[in-house]
């Protein structure tokens, strides 16, 4: 049985001093590196937005960061500009072991749609290709770690469960944004979907 470790968005902009800093985001890097050796397949994801991305508050005149707008695909939080393609903020945390990864998946690169999940964009329908890759590798079990627990990790875990994987989220190697109760909401949603929260 092949297990994959999926490391979500351990990038400078989600770490202290970054544009969308998650408290303690840098504290999980050593533990994630230590975990990698136990997996046949290691996938890293990278939030990777063009400068004109519609999830950036400053691309909407007068809109405040962390407000919510209606997009054709549903409600969308407007974030501070972050993880712009090729920027230092979009780079992996310098201490993350990227050499052991077989696959680096970039997401959120289409200007008109965000992608929290590593499997589907925020319309919950456009695939990223990760499911095909994992199927080709014979992966049945996935362990998720990274940033942020209540957004990209949670959406990835929910999609993985829906796709039929056995899903574990290792919470001590995640950190959350916790916007308006998002952490407890997403923990409940993950549990209801059969995700193992460790
Ligand atoms: C994320 C908000 C916006 C994440 C990415 O990685 O959780 N959150 N873009
Ligand atoms: Zn983003």
Coordinates of N, CA, C and O and ligand atoms in Angstrom, one line a residue:
X1 N 0.9 -1.2 0.0 CA 0.0 0.0 0.0 C 0.9 1.3 0.0 O 1.7 1.4 0.8
X2 N 0.7 2.1 -1.0 CA 1.5 3.3 -1.1 C 0.9 4.5 -0.4 O -0.3 4.8 -0.6
X3 N 1.7 5.1 0.4 CA 1.3 6.3 1.1 C 2.0 7.5 0.6 O 3.2 7.5 0.3
X4 N 1.3 8.6 0.5 CA 1.9 9.9 0.0 C 1.8 10.9 1.1 O 0.8 11.0 1.8
X5 N 2.9 11.6 1.3 CA 2.9 12.8 2.2 C 2.7 14.0 1.3 O 3.4 14.2 0.3
X6 N 1.6 14.8 1.6 CA 1.3 16.0 0.8 C 1.6 17.2 1.7 O 0.9 17.4 2.7
X7 N 2.6 18.0 1.3 CA 3.0 19.1 2.1 C 2.4 20.4 1.5 O 2.8 20.8 0.4
X8 N 1.5 21.0 2.2 CA 0.7 22.1 1.6 C 1.4 23.5 1.9 O 1.5 23.9 3.1
X9 N 1.8 24.2 0.9 CA 2.0 25.6 0.9 C 3.0 26.1 2.0 O 2.7 27.1 2.7
X10 N 4.1 25.4 2.2 CA 5.1 25.9 3.2 C 6.0 26.9 2.6 O 7.1 26.6 2.2
X11 N 5.4 28.1 2.4 CA 6.0 29.1 1.6 C 6.2 30.4 2.5 O 5.5 30.6 3.5
X12 N 7.2 31.2 2.1 CA 7.6 32.4 2.9 C 6.4 33.3 3.3 O 6.3 33.8 4.4
X13 N 5.5 33.5 2.3 CA 4.4 34.4 2.6 C 3.4 33.9 3.7 O 2.7 34.7 4.3
X14 N 3.4 32.6 4.0 CA 2.6 32.1 5.0 C 3.4 31.9 6.3 O 2.8 31.3 7.3
X15 N 4.6 32.3 6.4 CA 5.4 32.3 7.6 C 5.6 33.7 8.2 O 5.3 34.7 7.5
X16 N 6.0 33.8 9.5 CA 6.2 35.1 10.1 C 7.0 36.0 9.2 O 7.9 35.6 8.6
X17 N 6.5 37.3 9.1 CA 7.0 38.3 8.2 C 6.5 38.2 6.8 O 6.8 39.1 6.0
X18 N 5.8 37.2 6.5 CA 5.3 37.0 5.1 C 4.0 37.9 4.9 O 3.4 38.4 5.9
X19 N 3.5 37.9 3.7 CA 2.4 38.8 3.3 C 1.1 38.3 3.9 O 0.2 39.1 4.2
X20 N 1.0 37.0 4.1 CA -0.3 36.4 4.7 C 0.2 35.4 5.8 O 0.0 34.2 5.8
X21 N 0.9 36.0 6.8 CA 1.6 35.2 7.8 C 0.7 34.4 8.6 O -0.3 35.0 9.1
X22 N 1.0 33.2 8.8 CA 0.2 32.3 9.7 C 1.1 32.1 11.0 O 2.2 31.8 10.9
X23 N 0.5 32.4 12.1 CA 1.3 32.3 13.4 C 1.9 31.0 13.5 O 1.3 29.9 13.4
X24 N 3.2 31.0 13.8 CA 4.0 29.7 14.0 C 4.2 28.9 12.7 O 4.6 27.8 12.8
X25 N 3.9 29.5 11.5 CA 4.1 28.8 10.3 C 5.4 28.2 10.1 O 5.6 27.1 9.5
X26 N 6.4 28.8 10.6 CA 7.8 28.4 10.4 C 8.2 27.2 11.4 O 9.2 26.5 11.2
X27 N 7.3 27.1 12.4 CA 7.7 26.1 13.5 C 7.5 24.6 13.1 O 7.9 23.7 13.7
X28 N 6.8 24.4 12.0 CA 6.5 23.1 11.5 C 7.5 22.5 10.6 O 7.4 21.3 10.2
X29 N 8.4 23.3 10.1 CA 9.3 22.9 9.0 C 10.2 21.7 9.4 O 10.3 20.7 8.6
X30 N 10.8 21.8 10.5 CA 11.7 20.7 11.0 C 10.9 19.4 11.1 O 11.4 18.3 10.6
X31 N 9.8 19.4 11.7 CA 9.0 18.2 11.8 C 8.5 17.6 10.5 O 8.5 16.4 10.3
X32 N 8.2 18.5 9.5 CA 7.8 18.0 8.2 C 9.0 17.3 7.5 O 8.9 16.2 7.0
X33 N 10.2 17.9 7.6 CA 11.4 17.3 7.0 C 11.6 15.9 7.6 O 11.9 15.0 6.9
X34 N 11.4 15.8 8.9 CA 11.7 14.6 9.6 C 10.7 13.5 9.2 O 11.0 12.3 9.2
X35 N 9.5 13.9 8.8 CA 8.5 12.9 8.4 C 8.7 12.3 7.0 O 8.3 11.2 6.7
X36 N 9.4 13.1 6.2 CA 9.5 12.7 4.7 C 10.0 11.3 4.4 O 9.5 10.6 3.5
X37 N 11.0 10.9 5.2 CA 11.7 9.6 5.0 C 10.8 8.4 5.0 O 11.0 7.4 4.4
X38 N 9.6 8.5 5.7 CA 8.7 7.4 5.8 C 7.7 7.2 4.7 O 6.9 6.4 4.7
X39 N 7.9 8.0 3.6 CA 6.9 8.0 2.5 C 7.6 7.7 1.2 O 8.6 8.2 0.9
X40 N 6.9 6.8 0.4 CA 7.4 6.5 -1.0 C 7.2 7.7 -1.9 O 8.0 7.9 -2.8
X41 N 6.1 8.5 -1.6 CA 5.8 9.6 -2.5 C 5.7 10.8 -1.6 O 4.9 10.8 -0.6
X42 N 6.4 11.9 -2.0 CA 6.3 13.2 -1.3 C 5.9 14.2 -2.3 O 6.6 14.4 -3.3
X43 N 4.8 14.9 -2.1 CA 4.3 16.0 -2.9 C 4.4 17.3 -2.2 O 3.9 17.4 -1.0
X44 N 4.9 18.3 -2.8 CA 4.9 19.7 -2.2 C 3.9 20.5 -3.1 O 4.0 20.4 -4.3
X45 N 3.1 21.3 -2.4 CA 2.3 22.2 -3.2 C 2.8 23.7 -3.0 O 3.3 24.0 -1.9
X46 N 2.5 24.5 -3.9 CA 2.9 25.9 -3.9 C 1.8 26.7 -4.4 O 1.3 26.6 -5.6
X47 N 1.3 27.7 -3.6 CA 0.3 28.6 -4.0 C 1.0 29.6 -5.0 O 2.1 30.1 -4.7
X48 N 0.4 29.8 -6.1 CA 1.2 30.4 -7.2 C 0.3 31.3 -8.1 O -0.2 30.9 -9.1
X49 N 0.2 32.6 -7.6 CA -0.8 33.5 -8.2 C -0.2 34.5 -9.2 O 0.9 35.1 -8.8
X50 N -0.8 34.8 -10.3 CA -0.4 35.9 -11.1 C -0.7 37.2 -10.4 O -1.6 37.3 -9.5
X51 N -0.1 38.3 -10.8 CA -0.2 39.6 -10.2 C -1.7 40.1 -10.2 O -2.1 40.8 -9.3
X52 N -2.4 39.7 -11.2 CA -3.8 40.2 -11.4 C -4.8 39.2 -10.8 O -6.0 39.2 -11.2
X53 N -4.4 38.4 -9.9 CA -5.3 37.4 -9.3 C -6.5 38.0 -8.6 O -6.3 38.9 -7.8
X54 N -7.7 37.4 -8.9 CA -8.9 38.0 -8.3 C -9.1 37.7 -6.8 O -10.0 38.2 -6.2
X55 N -8.2 36.9 -6.2 CA -8.3 36.7 -4.8 C -7.6 37.7 -4.0 O -7.7 37.8 -2.8
X56 N -6.9 38.7 -4.7 CA -6.2 39.7 -4.0 C -7.1 40.9 -3.8 O -7.7 41.5 -4.7
X57 N -7.2 41.3 -2.5 CA -8.1 42.5 -2.2 C -7.7 43.7 -3.0 O -8.6 44.5 -3.4
X58 N -6.4 43.9 -3.2 CA -6.0 45.2 -3.9 C -6.3 45.1 -5.4 O -6.1 46.1 -6.1
X59 N -6.8 44.0 -5.9 CA -7.3 44.0 -7.3 C -8.8 44.3 -7.3 O -9.4 44.2 -8.4
X60 N -9.4 44.7 -6.2 CA -10.9 45.1 -6.1 C -10.9 46.4 -5.5 O -10.6 46.6 -4.3
X61 N -11.3 47.5 -6.3 CA -11.3 48.8 -5.8 C -12.1 49.0 -4.5 O -13.2 48.5 -4.4
X62 N -11.5 49.5 -3.5 CA -12.2 49.8 -2.2 C -12.4 48.6 -1.3 O -13.0 48.7 -0.2
X63 N -12.0 47.4 -1.7 CA -12.3 46.2 -0.9 C -11.3 46.0 0.2 O -10.1 46.3 0.0
X64 N -11.7 45.6 1.4 CA -10.8 45.4 2.5 C -10.3 43.9 2.4 O -11.0 43.0 2.1
X65 N -9.1 43.8 2.8 CA -8.5 42.4 3.0 C -9.4 41.7 4.0 O -9.8 42.3 5.0
X66 N -9.6 40.4 3.8 CA -10.3 39.5 4.6 C -11.8 39.7 4.5 O -12.6 39.1 5.3
X67 N -12.3 40.6 3.6 CA -13.7 40.6 3.3 C -14.1 39.5 2.3 O -13.2 38.9 1.8
X68 N -15.4 39.3 2.1 CA -15.8 38.2 1.2 C -16.6 38.7 0.1 O -17.4 39.6 0.3
X69 N -16.3 38.3 -1.1 CA -17.1 38.7 -2.3 C -17.7 37.4 -3.0 O -17.2 36.3 -2.7
X70 N -18.7 37.7 -3.8 CA -19.3 36.6 -4.5 C -18.6 36.5 -5.9 O -18.6 37.4 -6.7
X71 N -18.1 35.3 -6.2 CA -17.5 35.0 -7.5 C -18.4 34.1 -8.2 O -19.3 33.5 -7.5
X72 N -18.3 34.0 -9.5 CA -19.2 33.0 -10.2 C -19.2 31.6 -9.6 O -20.2 30.9 -9.7
X73 N -18.1 31.2 -9.0 CA -18.0 29.9 -8.4 C -18.4 29.9 -6.9 O -18.3 28.8 -6.3
X74 N -18.8 31.0 -6.3 CA -19.2 31.0 -4.9 C -18.5 32.1 -4.2 O -17.8 32.9 -4.7
X75 N -18.7 32.1 -2.8 CA -18.0 33.1 -2.0 C -16.5 33.0 -2.0 O -16.0 31.9 -2.0
X76 N -15.8 34.1 -2.0 CA -14.3 34.1 -2.0 C -13.8 35.1 -1.0 O -14.2 36.3 -1.1
X77 N -13.0 34.7 -0.1 CA -12.3 35.7 0.8 C -11.3 36.4 -0.1 O -10.6 35.9 -0.9
X78 N -11.2 37.7 0.2 CA -10.2 38.6 -0.5 C -9.0 38.7 0.4 O -9.1 39.1 1.6
X79 N -7.9 38.2 0.0 CA -6.7 38.1 0.8 C -5.7 39.2 0.5 O -5.7 39.8 -0.6
X80 N -4.8 39.5 1.4 CA -3.7 40.4 1.1 C -2.9 39.7 -0.1 O -2.8 38.5 -0.2
X81 N -2.3 40.5 -0.9 CA -1.5 40.0 -2.1 C -0.4 39.1 -1.5 O 0.3 39.4 -0.6
X82 N -0.4 37.9 -2.0 CA 0.6 36.9 -1.5 C 1.0 35.9 -2.6 O 0.2 35.7 -3.6
X83 N 2.1 35.2 -2.4 CA 2.5 34.1 -3.3 C 2.4 34.5 -4.8 O 1.9 33.7 -5.6
X84 N 2.9 35.7 -5.1 CA 2.9 36.1 -6.5 C 4.0 35.2 -7.2 O 5.2 35.1 -6.7
X85 N 3.7 34.7 -8.4 CA 4.6 33.8 -9.1 C 6.0 34.4 -9.2 O 6.2 35.5 -9.7
X86 N 7.0 33.6 -8.8 CA 8.4 34.0 -8.9 C 8.9 34.9 -7.8 O 10.1 35.1 -7.8
X87 N 8.0 35.3 -6.9 CA 8.5 36.2 -5.9 C 9.1 35.5 -4.7 O 8.9 34.2 -4.6
X88 N 9.9 36.2 -3.9 CA 10.5 35.5 -2.7 C 9.4 35.0 -1.8 O 9.5 33.9 -1.1
X89 N 8.2 35.7 -1.7 CA 7.1 35.2 -0.9 C 6.6 33.9 -1.3 O 6.0 33.1 -0.5
X90 N 6.6 33.6 -2.6 CA 6.1 32.4 -3.2 C 7.1 31.2 -3.0 O 6.7 30.1 -3.2
X91 N 8.3 31.5 -2.7 CA 9.3 30.5 -2.6 C 9.0 29.7 -1.3 O 8.4 30.1 -0.4
X92 N 9.5 28.4 -1.3 CA 9.4 27.6 -0.2 C 10.2 28.1 1.0 O 11.2 28.8 0.8
X93 N 9.8 27.9 2.2 CA 10.6 28.3 3.4 C 12.0 27.7 3.2 O 12.1 26.5 2.8
X94 N 13.0 28.5 3.4 CA 14.4 28.0 3.0 C 14.8 26.7 3.8 O 15.7 26.0 3.2
X95 N 14.2 26.4 4.9 CA 14.6 25.2 5.6 C 13.8 24.0 5.2 O 14.2 22.9 5.6
X96 N 12.8 24.2 4.3 CA 12.0 23.0 3.9 C 12.9 22.1 3.0 O 13.5 22.6 2.1
X97 N 12.9 20.8 3.3 CA 13.6 19.9 2.4 C 12.8 19.7 1.1 O 11.8 18.9 1.1
X98 N 13.2 20.3 0.1 CA 12.5 20.2 -1.2 C 13.1 19.1 -2.1 O 12.5 18.6 -3.0
X99 N 14.4 18.7 -1.7 CA 15.1 17.7 -2.6 C 14.4 16.4 -2.5 O 14.6 15.6 -3.5
X100 N 13.8 16.0 -1.4 CA 13.2 14.7 -1.3 C 11.8 14.6 -2.0 O 11.2 13.5 -2.0
X101 N 11.3 15.6 -2.5 CA 10.0 15.6 -3.2 C 10.1 15.1 -4.6 O 10.9 15.5 -5.3
X102 N 9.1 14.2 -5.0 CA 9.1 13.7 -6.4 C 8.3 14.7 -7.2 O 8.4 14.8 -8.4
X103 N 7.3 15.4 -6.6 CA 6.4 16.2 -7.3 C 6.1 17.5 -6.6 O 6.0 17.6 -5.4
X104 N 6.2 18.6 -7.4 CA 5.8 19.9 -6.9 C 4.7 20.4 -7.7 O 4.7 20.5 -9.0
X105 N 3.6 20.7 -7.0 CA 2.3 21.0 -7.7 C 2.0 22.5 -7.4 O 1.9 22.9 -6.3
X106 N 1.8 23.3 -8.5 CA 1.5 24.7 -8.3 C 0.0 24.8 -8.6 O -0.6 24.2 -9.4
X107 N -0.6 25.8 -7.8 CA -2.1 25.9 -7.9 C -2.4 27.4 -7.7 O -1.7 28.1 -7.2
X108 N -3.6 27.8 -8.2 CA -4.1 29.2 -8.1 C -3.5 30.1 -9.1 O -3.4 31.3 -8.9
X109 N -3.1 29.5 -10.3 CA -2.4 30.3 -11.3 C -3.3 30.9 -12.3 O -2.9 31.6 -13.2
X110 N -4.6 30.5 -12.3 CA -5.6 31.2 -13.2 C -6.1 32.4 -12.6 O -6.6 32.4 -11.4
X111 N -6.0 33.6 -13.3 CA -6.4 34.9 -12.7 C -7.8 34.9 -12.1 O -8.1 35.5 -11.1
X112 N -8.8 34.2 -12.7 CA -10.2 34.3 -12.4 C -10.7 33.3 -11.3 O -11.8 33.4 -10.9
X113 N -9.8 32.5 -10.8 CA -10.3 31.5 -9.9 C -9.2 31.1 -8.9 O -8.0 30.9 -9.3
X114 N -9.6 31.0 -7.6 CA -8.6 30.6 -6.6 C -8.6 29.1 -6.5 O -9.4 28.4 -7.0
X115 N -7.6 28.6 -5.8 CA -7.5 27.1 -5.6 C -6.9 26.8 -4.3 O -5.7 26.8 -4.1
X116 N -7.8 26.6 -3.3 CA -7.3 26.2 -1.9 C -6.8 24.8 -2.0 O -5.8 24.5 -1.4
X117 N -7.6 23.9 -2.6 CA -7.4 22.5 -2.6 C -6.3 22.1 -3.5 O -6.1 22.8 -4.6
X118 N -5.5 21.1 -3.2 CA -4.5 20.6 -4.1 C -5.1 19.7 -5.2 O -4.4 19.4 -6.1
X119 N -6.4 19.4 -5.1 CA -7.0 18.5 -6.0 C -7.9 19.2 -7.0 O -8.0 18.9 -8.2
X120 N -8.7 20.2 -6.5 CA -9.6 21.0 -7.4 C -9.6 22.4 -7.1 O -9.4 22.8 -6.0
X121 N -9.8 23.3 -8.1 CA -9.8 24.7 -7.9 C -11.1 25.0 -7.2 O -11.9 24.2 -6.9
X122 N -11.3 26.3 -6.8 CA -12.4 26.7 -5.9 C -13.8 26.5 -6.5 O -14.8 26.7 -5.8
X123 N -13.9 26.2 -7.8 CA -15.2 25.8 -8.4 C -15.5 24.4 -8.0 O -16.6 23.9 -8.3
X124 N -14.6 23.7 -7.3 CA -14.7 22.3 -6.8 C -14.8 21.4 -8.0 O -15.3 20.2 -7.8
X125 N -14.5 21.7 -9.2 CA -14.7 20.9 -10.4 C -13.5 20.8 -11.3 O -13.2 19.8 -11.9
X126 N -12.7 21.9 -11.4 CA -11.5 21.9 -12.3 C -10.4 21.2 -11.6 O -9.9 21.6 -10.6
X127 N -9.9 20.1 -12.2 CA -8.9 19.3 -11.5 C -7.5 19.9 -11.7 O -7.2 20.6 -12.7
X128 N -6.6 19.7 -10.7 CA -5.2 20.2 -10.8 C -4.3 19.2 -11.4 O -3.2 19.5 -11.7
X129 N -4.8 17.9 -11.5 CA -3.9 16.8 -12.0 C -3.3 16.0 -10.9 O -2.8 14.9 -11.2
X130 N -3.4 16.4 -9.6 CA -2.8 15.6 -8.6 C -3.4 14.2 -8.4 O -2.7 13.3 -8.1
X131 N -4.7 14.1 -8.6 CA -5.4 12.8 -8.4 C -4.9 11.8 -9.4 O -4.6 10.7 -9.1
X132 N -4.7 12.3 -10.7 CA -4.2 11.4 -11.7 C -2.8 11.0 -11.4 O -2.4 9.8 -11.5
X133 N -2.0 11.9 -10.9 CA -0.6 11.5 -10.5 C -0.6 10.5 -9.4 O 0.1 9.5 -9.5
X134 N -1.4 10.7 -8.3 CA -1.4 9.8 -7.2 C -1.9 8.4 -7.6 O -1.4 7.4 -7.2
X135 N -2.9 8.4 -8.5 CA -3.5 7.1 -9.0 C -2.4 6.4 -9.7 O -2.2 5.2 -9.6
X136 N -1.6 7.1 -10.6 CA -0.6 6.4 -11.4 C 0.5 5.8 -10.5 O 1.1 4.8 -10.8
X137 N 0.7 6.5 -9.3 CA 1.7 6.0 -8.3 C 1.1 4.9 -7.4 O 1.9 4.4 -6.5
X138 N -0.1 4.6 -7.5 CA -0.7 3.6 -6.7 C -1.0 4.0 -5.3 O -1.2 3.2 -4.4
X139 N -1.1 5.3 -5.1 CA -1.3 5.8 -3.7 C -2.8 5.6 -3.3 O -3.7 5.9 -4.0
X140 N -2.9 5.1 -2.1 CA -4.3 4.9 -1.5 C -4.4 5.8 -0.2 O -5.6 6.1 0.2
X141 N -3.3 6.0 0.4 CA -3.4 6.7 1.7 C -2.6 8.1 1.5 O -1.5 8.1 1.0
X142 N -3.2 9.1 2.1 CA -2.5 10.4 2.0 C -2.4 11.0 3.4 O -3.4 10.9 4.2
X143 N -1.3 11.6 3.8 CA -1.1 12.3 5.0 C -0.8 13.8 4.6 O 0.0 14.0 3.8
X144 N -1.6 14.7 5.2 CA -1.5 16.1 4.9 C -0.9 16.9 6.0 O -1.3 16.7 7.2
X145 N 0.0 17.8 5.7 CA 0.6 18.7 6.7 C 0.8 20.0 6.0 O 0.7 20.1 4.8
X146 N 1.0 21.1 6.8 CA 1.3 22.4 6.1 C 0.4 23.5 6.5 O -0.2 23.6 7.6
X147 N 0.3 24.5 5.6 CA -0.4 25.8 5.8 C -1.5 26.0 4.7 O -1.2 25.7 3.6
X148 N -2.5 26.6 5.1 CA -3.0 26.8 6.4 C -4.0 25.7 6.7 O -4.8 25.3 5.9
X149 N -4.0 25.2 8.0 CA -4.9 24.1 8.4 C -6.3 24.3 8.0 O -7.0 23.4 7.5
X150 N -6.8 25.5 8.2 CA -8.3 25.8 8.0 C -8.6 26.2 6.6 O -9.8 26.5 6.3
X151 N -7.6 26.3 5.7 CA -7.9 26.7 4.3 C -7.3 25.6 3.4 O -8.0 24.6 3.1
X152 N -6.1 25.8 2.9 CA -5.6 24.8 1.9 C -5.5 23.4 2.4 O -5.7 22.5 1.6
X153 N -5.1 23.2 3.6 CA -4.9 21.8 4.1 C -6.3 21.2 4.2 O -6.6 20.1 3.7
X154 N -7.3 21.9 4.8 CA -8.6 21.4 5.0 C -9.3 21.1 3.6 O -9.9 20.0 3.5
X155 N -9.3 22.0 2.7 CA -9.9 21.8 1.4 C -9.3 20.6 0.7 O -10.0 19.8 0.0
X156 N -8.0 20.5 0.8 CA -7.3 19.4 0.2 C -7.8 18.0 0.8 O -8.0 17.0 0.2
X157 N -7.9 18.1 2.2 CA -8.3 16.8 2.9 C -9.7 16.5 2.5 O -10.0 15.3 2.3
X158 N -10.6 17.4 2.4 CA -12.0 17.1 2.1 C -12.1 16.5 0.7 O -12.8 15.6 0.4
X159 N -11.3 17.1 -0.3 CA -11.4 16.6 -1.6 C -10.7 15.2 -1.7 O -11.2 14.3 -2.4
X160 N -9.7 15.0 -0.9 CA -9.0 13.7 -0.9 C -10.0 12.6 -0.4 O -10.1 11.5 -1.0
X161 N -10.7 13.0 0.6 CA -11.7 12.0 1.2 C -12.8 11.7 0.2 O -13.2 10.6 0.0
X162 N -13.3 12.8 -0.5 CA -14.3 12.6 -1.5 C -13.8 11.7 -2.7 O -14.6 11.0 -3.3
X163 N -12.5 11.8 -3.0 CA -11.9 11.0 -4.1 C -11.7 9.6 -3.6 O -11.2 8.8 -4.4
X164 N -11.9 9.2 -2.3 CA -11.7 7.9 -1.9 C -10.4 7.5 -1.2 O -10.2 6.3 -0.9
X165 N -9.6 8.5 -1.0 CA -8.3 8.2 -0.3 C -8.6 8.0 1.2 O -9.6 8.6 1.7
X166 N -7.7 7.3 1.9 CA -7.7 7.3 3.3 C -6.9 8.5 3.8 O -5.7 8.6 3.4
X167 N -7.5 9.4 4.5 CA -6.9 10.7 4.7 C -6.6 11.0 6.2 O -7.5 10.9 7.0
X168 N -5.3 11.3 6.4 CA -4.9 11.8 7.8 C -4.4 13.2 7.7 O -3.6 13.5 6.8
X169 N -4.8 14.0 8.6 CA -4.2 15.4 8.7 C -3.4 15.4 10.0 O -4.0 15.1 11.1
X170 N -2.1 15.6 9.9 CA -1.3 15.6 11.2 C -1.3 17.1 11.7 O -0.5 17.9 11.2
X171 N -2.2 17.4 12.6 CA -2.4 18.7 13.0 C -1.2 19.4 13.7 O -1.1 20.7 13.5
X172 N -0.4 18.7 14.3 CA 0.8 19.3 15.0 C 1.8 19.8 14.0 O 2.6 20.7 14.3
X173 N 1.7 19.4 12.7 CA 2.5 19.9 11.7 C 1.7 20.8 10.7 O 2.0 20.8 9.5
X174 N 0.7 21.4 11.2 CA -0.1 22.4 10.5 C -0.2 23.7 11.4 O -0.1 23.5 12.6
X175 N -0.5 24.8 10.8 CA -0.9 26.0 11.6 C -2.1 26.6 10.8 O -2.2 26.5 9.6
X176 N -3.0 27.3 11.6 CA -4.2 27.8 11.0 C -4.3 29.4 11.0 O -3.6 30.1 11.7
X177 N -5.1 29.9 10.0 CA -5.3 31.3 9.9 C -6.4 31.7 11.0 O -6.3 32.7 11.7
X178 N -7.4 30.9 11.1 CA -8.6 31.1 12.0 C -9.3 32.4 11.8 O -9.2 33.3 12.7
X179 N -9.9 32.5 10.7 CA -10.7 33.7 10.3 C -12.2 33.4 10.6 O -12.8 32.5 10.0
X180 N -12.8 34.2 11.5 CA -14.2 34.0 11.8 C -14.6 32.6 12.1 O -15.6 32.1 11.6
X181 N -13.9 31.9 12.9 CA -14.3 30.5 13.3 C -13.9 29.5 12.3 O -14.4 28.3 12.4
X182 N -13.1 29.8 11.3 CA -12.8 28.9 10.2 C -12.1 27.6 10.7 O -12.4 26.5 10.2
X183 N -11.3 27.7 11.8 CA -10.6 26.5 12.3 C -11.6 25.5 12.8 O -11.6 24.3 12.4
X184 N -12.5 25.9 13.7 CA -13.4 24.9 14.3 C -14.4 24.4 13.2 O -14.8 23.2 13.2
X185 N -14.8 25.3 12.3 CA -15.7 24.9 11.2 C -15.1 23.8 10.4 O -15.7 22.8 10.0
X186 N -13.8 24.0 10.0 CA -13.2 23.1 9.1 C -12.8 21.8 9.8 O -12.8 20.8 9.1
X187 N -12.4 21.9 11.0 CA -12.2 20.7 11.8 C -13.4 19.8 11.8 O -13.3 18.6 11.6
X188 N -14.6 20.4 12.1 CA -15.8 19.7 12.1 C -16.1 19.1 10.7 O -16.5 17.9 10.6
X189 N -15.9 19.9 9.7 CA -16.2 19.4 8.3 C -15.3 18.2 8.0 O -15.7 17.2 7.4
X190 N -14.0 18.3 8.4 CA -13.1 17.2 8.1 C -13.5 15.9 8.8 O -13.5 14.8 8.3
X191 N -13.8 16.1 10.1 CA -14.2 14.9 10.9 C -15.5 14.3 10.3 O -15.6 13.0 10.1
X192 N -16.4 15.1 9.9 CA -17.7 14.6 9.3 C -17.4 13.8 8.0 O -18.1 12.9 7.6
X193 N -16.3 14.2 7.3 CA -16.0 13.6 6.0 C -15.1 12.3 6.2 O -14.7 11.7 5.2
X194 N -14.8 12.0 7.5 CA -14.1 10.8 7.7 C -12.6 11.0 7.7 O -11.8 10.0 7.7
X195 N -12.1 12.2 7.7 CA -10.7 12.5 7.8 C -10.2 12.3 9.2 O -10.8 12.6 10.2
X196 N -9.1 11.6 9.3 CA -8.5 11.3 10.6 C -7.6 12.6 11.0 O -6.7 12.9 10.3
X197 N -8.0 13.2 12.1 CA -7.3 14.4 12.5 C -6.4 14.0 13.7 O -6.9 13.7 14.8
X198 N -5.1 14.0 13.4 CA -4.2 13.5 14.5 C -3.5 14.7 15.1 O -3.4 15.8 14.5
Ligands
LIG1 C1 -4.1 29.8 1.5 C2 -5.4 31.7 1.7 C3 -5.0 32.1 0.4 C4 -3.5 28.6 2.1 C5 -3.7 30.2 0.2 O1 -2.4 28.1 1.7 O2 -4.2 28.1 3.1 N1 -4.9 30.6 2.2 N2 -4.2 31.3 -0.3
LIG2 ZN1 -3.5 32.0 -2.2

